[in-house]
PDB file of C-alpha atoms in Angstrom:
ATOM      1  CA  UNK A   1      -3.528 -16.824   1.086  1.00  0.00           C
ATOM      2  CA  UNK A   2       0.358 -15.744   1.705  1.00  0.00           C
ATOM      3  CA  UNK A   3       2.072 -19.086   0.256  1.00  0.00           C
ATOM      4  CA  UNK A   4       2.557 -19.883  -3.555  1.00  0.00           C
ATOM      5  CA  UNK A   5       4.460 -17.616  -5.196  1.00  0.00           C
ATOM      6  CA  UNK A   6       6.756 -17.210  -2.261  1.00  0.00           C
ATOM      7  CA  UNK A   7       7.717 -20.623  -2.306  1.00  0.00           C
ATOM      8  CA  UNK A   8       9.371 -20.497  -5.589  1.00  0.00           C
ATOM      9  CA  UNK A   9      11.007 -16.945  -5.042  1.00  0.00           C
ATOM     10  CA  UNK A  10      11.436 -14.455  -2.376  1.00  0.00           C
ATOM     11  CA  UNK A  11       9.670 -11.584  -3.672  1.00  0.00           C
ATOM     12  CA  UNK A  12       8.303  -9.361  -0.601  1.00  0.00           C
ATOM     13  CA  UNK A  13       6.560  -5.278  -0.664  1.00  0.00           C
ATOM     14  CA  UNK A  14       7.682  -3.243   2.055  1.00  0.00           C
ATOM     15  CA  UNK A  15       4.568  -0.997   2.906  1.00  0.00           C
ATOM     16  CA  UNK A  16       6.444   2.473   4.576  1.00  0.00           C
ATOM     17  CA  UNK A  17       3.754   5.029   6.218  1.00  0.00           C
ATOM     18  CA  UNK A  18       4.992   7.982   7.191  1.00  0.00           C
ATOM     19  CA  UNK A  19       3.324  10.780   9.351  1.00  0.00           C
ATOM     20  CA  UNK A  20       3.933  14.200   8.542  1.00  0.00           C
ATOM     21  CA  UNK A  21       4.183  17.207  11.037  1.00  0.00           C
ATOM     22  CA  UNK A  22       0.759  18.788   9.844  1.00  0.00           C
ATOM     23  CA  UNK A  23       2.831  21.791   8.675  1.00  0.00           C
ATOM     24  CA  UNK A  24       5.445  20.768   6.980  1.00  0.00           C
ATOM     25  CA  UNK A  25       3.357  18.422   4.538  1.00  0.00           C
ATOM     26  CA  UNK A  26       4.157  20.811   1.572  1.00  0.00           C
ATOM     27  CA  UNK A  27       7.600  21.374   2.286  1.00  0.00           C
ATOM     28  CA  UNK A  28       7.966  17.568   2.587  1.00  0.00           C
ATOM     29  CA  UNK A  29       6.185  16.872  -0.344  1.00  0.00           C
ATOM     30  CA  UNK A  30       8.750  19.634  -2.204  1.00  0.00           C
ATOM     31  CA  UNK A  31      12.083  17.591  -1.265  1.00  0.00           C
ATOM     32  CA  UNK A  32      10.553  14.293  -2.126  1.00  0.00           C
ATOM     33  CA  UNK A  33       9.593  15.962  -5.564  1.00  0.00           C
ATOM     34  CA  UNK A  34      13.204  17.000  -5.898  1.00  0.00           C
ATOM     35  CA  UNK A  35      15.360  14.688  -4.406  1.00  0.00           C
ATOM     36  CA  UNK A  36      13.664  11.090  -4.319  1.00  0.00           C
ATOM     37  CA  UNK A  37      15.757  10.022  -7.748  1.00  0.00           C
ATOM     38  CA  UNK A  38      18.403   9.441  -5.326  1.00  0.00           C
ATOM     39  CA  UNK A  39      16.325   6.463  -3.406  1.00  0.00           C
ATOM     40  CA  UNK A  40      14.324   5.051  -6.552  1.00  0.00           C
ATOM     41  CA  UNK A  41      18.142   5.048  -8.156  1.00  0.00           C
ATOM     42  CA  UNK A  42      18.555   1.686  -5.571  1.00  0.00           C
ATOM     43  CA  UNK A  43      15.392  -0.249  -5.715  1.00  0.00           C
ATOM     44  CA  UNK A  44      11.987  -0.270  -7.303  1.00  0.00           C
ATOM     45  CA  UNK A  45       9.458   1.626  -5.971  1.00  0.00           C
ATOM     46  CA  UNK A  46       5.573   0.636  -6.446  1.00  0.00           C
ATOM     47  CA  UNK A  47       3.838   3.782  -5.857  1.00  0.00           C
ATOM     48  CA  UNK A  48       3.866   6.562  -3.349  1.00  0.00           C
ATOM     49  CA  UNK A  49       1.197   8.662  -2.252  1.00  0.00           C
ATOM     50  CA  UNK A  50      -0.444  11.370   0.017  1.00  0.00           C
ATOM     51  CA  UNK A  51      -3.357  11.161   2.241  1.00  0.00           C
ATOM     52  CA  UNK A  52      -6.369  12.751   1.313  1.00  0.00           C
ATOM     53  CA  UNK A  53      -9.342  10.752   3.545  1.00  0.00           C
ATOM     54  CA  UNK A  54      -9.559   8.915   6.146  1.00  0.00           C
ATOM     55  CA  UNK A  55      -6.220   9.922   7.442  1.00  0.00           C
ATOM     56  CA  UNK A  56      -4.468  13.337   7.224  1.00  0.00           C
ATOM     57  CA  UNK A  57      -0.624  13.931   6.918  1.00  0.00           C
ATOM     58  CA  UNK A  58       0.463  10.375   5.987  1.00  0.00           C
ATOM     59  CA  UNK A  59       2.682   9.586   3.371  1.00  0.00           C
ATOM     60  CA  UNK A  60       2.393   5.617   2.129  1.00  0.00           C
ATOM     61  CA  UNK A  61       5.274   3.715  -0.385  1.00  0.00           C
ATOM     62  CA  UNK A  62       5.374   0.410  -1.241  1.00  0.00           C
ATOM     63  CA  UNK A  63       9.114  -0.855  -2.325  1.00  0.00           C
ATOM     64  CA  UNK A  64       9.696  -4.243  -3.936  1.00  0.00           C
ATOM     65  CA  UNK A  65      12.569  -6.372  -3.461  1.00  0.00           C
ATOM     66  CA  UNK A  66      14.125  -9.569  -3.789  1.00  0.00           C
ATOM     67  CA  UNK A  67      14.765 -11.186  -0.682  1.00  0.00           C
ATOM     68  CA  UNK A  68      15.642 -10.089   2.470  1.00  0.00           C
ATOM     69  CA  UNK A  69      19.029 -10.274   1.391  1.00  0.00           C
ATOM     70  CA  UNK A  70      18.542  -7.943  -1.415  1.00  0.00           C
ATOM     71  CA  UNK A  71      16.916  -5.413   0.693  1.00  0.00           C
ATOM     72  CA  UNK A  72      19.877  -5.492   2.879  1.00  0.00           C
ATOM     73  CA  UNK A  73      21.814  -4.601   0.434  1.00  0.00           C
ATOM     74  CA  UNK A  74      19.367  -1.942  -0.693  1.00  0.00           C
ATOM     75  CA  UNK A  75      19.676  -0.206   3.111  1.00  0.00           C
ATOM     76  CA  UNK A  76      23.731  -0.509   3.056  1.00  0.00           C
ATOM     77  CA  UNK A  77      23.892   1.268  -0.415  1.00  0.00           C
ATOM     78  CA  UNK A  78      21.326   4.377   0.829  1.00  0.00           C
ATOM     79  CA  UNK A  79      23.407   4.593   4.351  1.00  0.00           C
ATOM     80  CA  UNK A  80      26.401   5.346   2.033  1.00  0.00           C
ATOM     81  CA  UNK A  81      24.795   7.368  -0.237  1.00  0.00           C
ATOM     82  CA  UNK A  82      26.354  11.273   0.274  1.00  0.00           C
ATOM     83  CA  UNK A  83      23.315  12.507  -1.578  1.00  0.00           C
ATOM     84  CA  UNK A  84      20.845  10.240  -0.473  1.00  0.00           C
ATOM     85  CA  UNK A  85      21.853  10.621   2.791  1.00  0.00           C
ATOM     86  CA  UNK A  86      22.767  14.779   2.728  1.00  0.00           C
ATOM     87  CA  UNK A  87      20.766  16.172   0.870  1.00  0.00           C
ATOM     88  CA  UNK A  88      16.994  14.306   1.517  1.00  0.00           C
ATOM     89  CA  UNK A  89      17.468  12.453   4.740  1.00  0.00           C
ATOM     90  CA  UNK A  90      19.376  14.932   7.035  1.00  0.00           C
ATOM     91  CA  UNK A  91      16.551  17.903   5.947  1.00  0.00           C
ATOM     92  CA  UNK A  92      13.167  15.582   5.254  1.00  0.00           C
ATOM     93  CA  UNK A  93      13.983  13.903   9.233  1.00  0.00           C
ATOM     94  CA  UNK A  94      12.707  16.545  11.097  1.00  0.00           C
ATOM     95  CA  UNK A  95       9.790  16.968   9.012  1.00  0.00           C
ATOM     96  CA  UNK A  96       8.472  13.608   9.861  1.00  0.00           C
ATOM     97  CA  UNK A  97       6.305  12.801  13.379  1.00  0.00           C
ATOM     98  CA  UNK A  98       6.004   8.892  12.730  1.00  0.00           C
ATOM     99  CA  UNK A  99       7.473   6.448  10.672  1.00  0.00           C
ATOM    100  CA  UNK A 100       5.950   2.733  10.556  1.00  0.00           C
ATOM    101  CA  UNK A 101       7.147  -0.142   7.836  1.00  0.00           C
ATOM    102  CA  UNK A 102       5.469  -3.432   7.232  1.00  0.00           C
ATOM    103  CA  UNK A 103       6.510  -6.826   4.825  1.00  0.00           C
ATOM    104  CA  UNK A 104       3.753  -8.049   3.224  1.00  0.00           C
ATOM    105  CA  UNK A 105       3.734 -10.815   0.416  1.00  0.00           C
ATOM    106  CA  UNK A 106       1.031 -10.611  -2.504  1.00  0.00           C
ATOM    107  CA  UNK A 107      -1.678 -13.109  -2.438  1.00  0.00           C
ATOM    108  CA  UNK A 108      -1.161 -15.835  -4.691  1.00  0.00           C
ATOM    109  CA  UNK A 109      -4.225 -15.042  -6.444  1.00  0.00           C
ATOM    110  CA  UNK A 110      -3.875 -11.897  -7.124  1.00  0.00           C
ATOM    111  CA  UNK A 111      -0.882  -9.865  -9.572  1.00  0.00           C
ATOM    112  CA  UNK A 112       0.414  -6.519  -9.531  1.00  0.00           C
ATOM    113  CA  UNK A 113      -1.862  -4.718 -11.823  1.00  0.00           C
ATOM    114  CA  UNK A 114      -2.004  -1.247 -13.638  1.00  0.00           C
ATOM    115  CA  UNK A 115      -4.541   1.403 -13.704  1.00  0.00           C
ATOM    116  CA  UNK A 116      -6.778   1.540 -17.374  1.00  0.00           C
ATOM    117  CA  UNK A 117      -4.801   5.441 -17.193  1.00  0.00           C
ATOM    118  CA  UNK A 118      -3.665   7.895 -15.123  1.00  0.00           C
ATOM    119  CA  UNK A 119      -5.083  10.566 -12.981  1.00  0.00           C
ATOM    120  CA  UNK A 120      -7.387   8.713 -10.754  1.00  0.00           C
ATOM    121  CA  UNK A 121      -8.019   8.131  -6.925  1.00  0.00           C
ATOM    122  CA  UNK A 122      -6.076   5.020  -5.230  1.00  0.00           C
ATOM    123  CA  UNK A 123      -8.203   3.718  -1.743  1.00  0.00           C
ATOM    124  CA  UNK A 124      -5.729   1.925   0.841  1.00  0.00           C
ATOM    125  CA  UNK A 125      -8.193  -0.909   2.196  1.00  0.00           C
ATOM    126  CA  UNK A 126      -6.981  -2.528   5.929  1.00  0.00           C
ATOM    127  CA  UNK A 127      -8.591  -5.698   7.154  1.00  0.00           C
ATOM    128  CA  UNK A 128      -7.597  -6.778  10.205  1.00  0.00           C
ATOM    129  CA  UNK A 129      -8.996 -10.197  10.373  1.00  0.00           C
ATOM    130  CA  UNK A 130      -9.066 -12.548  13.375  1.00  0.00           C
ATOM    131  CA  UNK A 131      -6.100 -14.843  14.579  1.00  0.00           C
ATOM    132  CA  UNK A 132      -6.046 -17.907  13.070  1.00  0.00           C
ATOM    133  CA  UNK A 133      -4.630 -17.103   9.202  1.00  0.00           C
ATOM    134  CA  UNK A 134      -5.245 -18.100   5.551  1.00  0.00           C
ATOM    135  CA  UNK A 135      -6.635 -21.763   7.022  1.00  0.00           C
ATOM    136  CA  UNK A 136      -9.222 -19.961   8.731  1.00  0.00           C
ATOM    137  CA  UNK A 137     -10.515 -16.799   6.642  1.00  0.00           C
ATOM    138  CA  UNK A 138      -8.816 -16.773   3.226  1.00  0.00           C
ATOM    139  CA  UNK A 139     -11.129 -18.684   0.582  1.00  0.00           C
ATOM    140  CA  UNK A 140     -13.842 -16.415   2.455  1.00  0.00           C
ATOM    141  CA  UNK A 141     -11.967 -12.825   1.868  1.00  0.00           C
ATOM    142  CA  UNK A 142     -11.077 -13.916  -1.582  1.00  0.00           C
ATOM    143  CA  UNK A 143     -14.500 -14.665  -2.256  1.00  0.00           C
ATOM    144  CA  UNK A 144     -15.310 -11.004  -1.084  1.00  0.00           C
ATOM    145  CA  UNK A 145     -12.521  -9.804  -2.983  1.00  0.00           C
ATOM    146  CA  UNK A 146     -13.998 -11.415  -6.305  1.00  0.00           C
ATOM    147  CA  UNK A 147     -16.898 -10.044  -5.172  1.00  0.00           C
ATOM    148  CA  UNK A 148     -16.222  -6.608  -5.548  1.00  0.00           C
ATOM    149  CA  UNK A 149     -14.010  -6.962  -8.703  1.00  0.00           C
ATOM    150  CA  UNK A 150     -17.078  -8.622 -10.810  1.00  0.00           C
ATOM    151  CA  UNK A 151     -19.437  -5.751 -10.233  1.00  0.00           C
ATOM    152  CA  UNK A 152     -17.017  -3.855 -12.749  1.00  0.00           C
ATOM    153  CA  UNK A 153     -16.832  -0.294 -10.609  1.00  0.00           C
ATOM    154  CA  UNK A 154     -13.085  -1.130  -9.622  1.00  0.00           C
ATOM    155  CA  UNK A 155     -10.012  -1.744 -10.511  1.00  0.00           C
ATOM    156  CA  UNK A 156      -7.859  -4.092  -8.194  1.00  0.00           C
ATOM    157  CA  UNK A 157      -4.165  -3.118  -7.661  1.00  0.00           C
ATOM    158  CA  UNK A 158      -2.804  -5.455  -5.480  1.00  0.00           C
ATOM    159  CA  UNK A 159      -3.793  -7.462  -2.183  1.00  0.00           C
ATOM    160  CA  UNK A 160      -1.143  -7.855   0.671  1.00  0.00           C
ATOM    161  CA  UNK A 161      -0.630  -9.920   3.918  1.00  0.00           C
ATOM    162  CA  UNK A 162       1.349  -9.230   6.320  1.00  0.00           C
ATOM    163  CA  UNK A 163       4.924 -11.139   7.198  1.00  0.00           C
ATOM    164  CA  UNK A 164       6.314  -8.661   9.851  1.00  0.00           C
ATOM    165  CA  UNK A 165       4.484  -6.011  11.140  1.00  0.00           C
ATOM    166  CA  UNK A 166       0.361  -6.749  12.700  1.00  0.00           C
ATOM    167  CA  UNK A 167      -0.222 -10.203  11.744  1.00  0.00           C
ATOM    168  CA  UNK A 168      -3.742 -11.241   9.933  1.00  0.00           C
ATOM    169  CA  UNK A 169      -3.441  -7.685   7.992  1.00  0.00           C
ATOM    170  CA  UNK A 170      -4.728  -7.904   4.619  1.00  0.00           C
ATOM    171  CA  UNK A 171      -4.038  -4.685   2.621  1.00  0.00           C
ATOM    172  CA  UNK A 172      -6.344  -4.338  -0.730  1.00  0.00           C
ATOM    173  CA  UNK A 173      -5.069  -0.879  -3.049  1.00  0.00           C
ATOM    174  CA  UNK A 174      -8.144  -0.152  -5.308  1.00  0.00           C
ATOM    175  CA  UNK A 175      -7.875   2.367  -8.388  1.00  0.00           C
ATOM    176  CA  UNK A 176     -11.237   4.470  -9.300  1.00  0.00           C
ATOM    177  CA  UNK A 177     -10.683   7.308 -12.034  1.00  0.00           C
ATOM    178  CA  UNK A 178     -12.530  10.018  -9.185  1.00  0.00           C
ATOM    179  CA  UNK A 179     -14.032   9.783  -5.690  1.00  0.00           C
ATOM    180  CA  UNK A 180     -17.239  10.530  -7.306  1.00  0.00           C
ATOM    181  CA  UNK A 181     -16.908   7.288  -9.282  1.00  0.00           C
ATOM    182  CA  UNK A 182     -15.890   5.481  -6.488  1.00  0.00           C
ATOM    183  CA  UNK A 183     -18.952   6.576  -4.408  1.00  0.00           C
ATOM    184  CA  UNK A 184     -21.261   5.740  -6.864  1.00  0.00           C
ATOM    185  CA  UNK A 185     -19.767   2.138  -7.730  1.00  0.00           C
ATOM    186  CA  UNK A 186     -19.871   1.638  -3.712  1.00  0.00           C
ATOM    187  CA  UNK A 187     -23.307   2.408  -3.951  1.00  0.00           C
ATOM    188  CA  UNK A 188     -24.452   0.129  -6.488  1.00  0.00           C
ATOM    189  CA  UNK A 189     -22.021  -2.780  -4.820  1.00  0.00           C
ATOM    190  CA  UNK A 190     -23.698  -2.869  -1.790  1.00  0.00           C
ATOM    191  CA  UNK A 191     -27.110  -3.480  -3.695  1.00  0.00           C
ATOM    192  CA  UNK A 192     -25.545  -6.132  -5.145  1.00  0.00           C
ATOM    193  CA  UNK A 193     -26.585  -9.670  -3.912  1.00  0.00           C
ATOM    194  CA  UNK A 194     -23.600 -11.514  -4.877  1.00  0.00           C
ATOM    195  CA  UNK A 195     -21.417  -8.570  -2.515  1.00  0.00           C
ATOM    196  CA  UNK A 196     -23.829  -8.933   0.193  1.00  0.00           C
ATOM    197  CA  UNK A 197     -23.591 -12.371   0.243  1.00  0.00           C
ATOM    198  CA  UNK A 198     -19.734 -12.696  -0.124  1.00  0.00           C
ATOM    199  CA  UNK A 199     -19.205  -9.877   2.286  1.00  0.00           C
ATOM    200  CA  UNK A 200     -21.852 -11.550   5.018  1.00  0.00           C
ATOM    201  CA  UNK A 201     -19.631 -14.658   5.205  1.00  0.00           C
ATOM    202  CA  UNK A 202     -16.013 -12.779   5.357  1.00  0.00           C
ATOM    203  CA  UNK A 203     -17.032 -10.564   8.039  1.00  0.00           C
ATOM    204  CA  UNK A 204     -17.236 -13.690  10.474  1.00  0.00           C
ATOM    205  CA  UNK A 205     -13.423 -13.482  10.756  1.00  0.00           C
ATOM    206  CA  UNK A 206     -13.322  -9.481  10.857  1.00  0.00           C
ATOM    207  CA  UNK A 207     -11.649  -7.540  13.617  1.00  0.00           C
ATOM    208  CA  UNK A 208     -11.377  -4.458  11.977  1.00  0.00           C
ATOM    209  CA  UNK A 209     -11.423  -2.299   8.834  1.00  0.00           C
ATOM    210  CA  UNK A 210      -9.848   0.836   8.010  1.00  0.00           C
ATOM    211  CA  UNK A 211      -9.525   2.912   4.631  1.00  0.00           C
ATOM    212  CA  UNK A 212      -7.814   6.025   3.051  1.00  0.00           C
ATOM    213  CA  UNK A 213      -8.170   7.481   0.069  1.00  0.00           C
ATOM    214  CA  UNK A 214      -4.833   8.074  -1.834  1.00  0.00           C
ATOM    215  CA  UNK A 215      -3.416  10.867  -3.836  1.00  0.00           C
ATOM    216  CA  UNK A 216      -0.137   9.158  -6.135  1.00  0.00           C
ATOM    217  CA  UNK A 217       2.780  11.534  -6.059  1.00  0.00           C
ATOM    218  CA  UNK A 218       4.723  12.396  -9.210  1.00  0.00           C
ATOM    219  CA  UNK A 219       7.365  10.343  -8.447  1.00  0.00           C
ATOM    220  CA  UNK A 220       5.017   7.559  -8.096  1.00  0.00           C
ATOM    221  CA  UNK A 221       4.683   4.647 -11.082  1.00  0.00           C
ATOM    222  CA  UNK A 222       1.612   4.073  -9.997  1.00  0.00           C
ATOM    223  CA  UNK A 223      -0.239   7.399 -10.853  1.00  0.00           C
TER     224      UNK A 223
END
């Protein structure tokens, strides 16, 4: 599940959640609006969004990079960076309870896709699956995976593991155009045999499973 493609290059997502003080969401949300050209101006950014269910207050970005060696880089450029470093960092700080960063590979079955448009609902999936790794549980999660993508309600974004950070975590980021959409594709999915079956087989190897529905931020490519 987390080797192929990272055996030929070193291409790695850093998965940044921050936790907002509860009343200083809008004011953060303001300076990011205004400011964040200075961090995108050193390395790609996948998406960023807000929380809107199934967690309140968080902030989540994905970055890609590289290598390691490339996002070292990345960090010595933005500690140097006057306005980087004045003018968003030194004010956004105090507005921030929690800060928590992961590095996660994609799955070498699955590519970085793209919404069918803009102005839908992202969902931010978490499996926490038992110890053990791809050997044990990854043709069965993929299988659940596919699962889900053939019904035709959702749109897969990307699927993550975990290199640093809790170890077994799978991340899946789904795109529906609304909530309503979403709820009614969920519906349907769990009717489904082929889901029922697929799912009844991964959840052997699950710990735990955790969700939040996303809101993309303007500054976000992902929208």
């Amino acid at each position: 599940l987390s080797t192929g493609p990272r055996q030929s290059n070193g291409i790695f997502y850093e998965i940044r959640t921050y936790d907002i003080k509860p009343a200083k969401m809008k004011e953060f949300l303001e300076m990011v609006s205004k400011y964040f050209h200075f961090r995108t101006a050193h390395s790609e950014l996948v998406g960023m969004w807000y929380s809107e269910l199934g967690a309140m207050n968080k902030v989540f970005h994905i970055w890609k990079y590289d290598n390691f060696a490339h996002r070292t880089a990345v960090r010595h450029a933005l500690a140097n960076d006057k306005d980087w470093q004045g003018k968003f960092i030194s004010a956004a700080l105090p507005l921030v309870e929690k800060q928590h960063n992961e590095v996660a590979y994609l799955v070498p079955w699955c590519q970085l896709g793209k919404p069918a448009k803009e102005g839908g609902v992202y969902e931010w999936v978490t499996f926490q699956m038992k110890p053990g790794g791809p050997a044990l549980w990854g043709e069965a999660f993929q299988a659940a995976i596919n699962a889900h993508i053939n019904t035709g309600y959702t749109t897969l974004i990307g699927v993550f593991h975990t290199e640093y950070g809790l170890l077994n975590t799978v991340h899946v980021l789904w795109w529906n155009e609304s909530p309503d959409q979403r709820a009614a594709g969920r519906h349907s999915a769990h009717e489904d045999a082929r889901v029922v079956a697929a799912v009844r087989n991964s959840v052997r190897f699950l710990e735990s499973q955790q969700n939040v529905l996303l809101i993309p931020l303007q500054c976000s490519p992902l929208k």
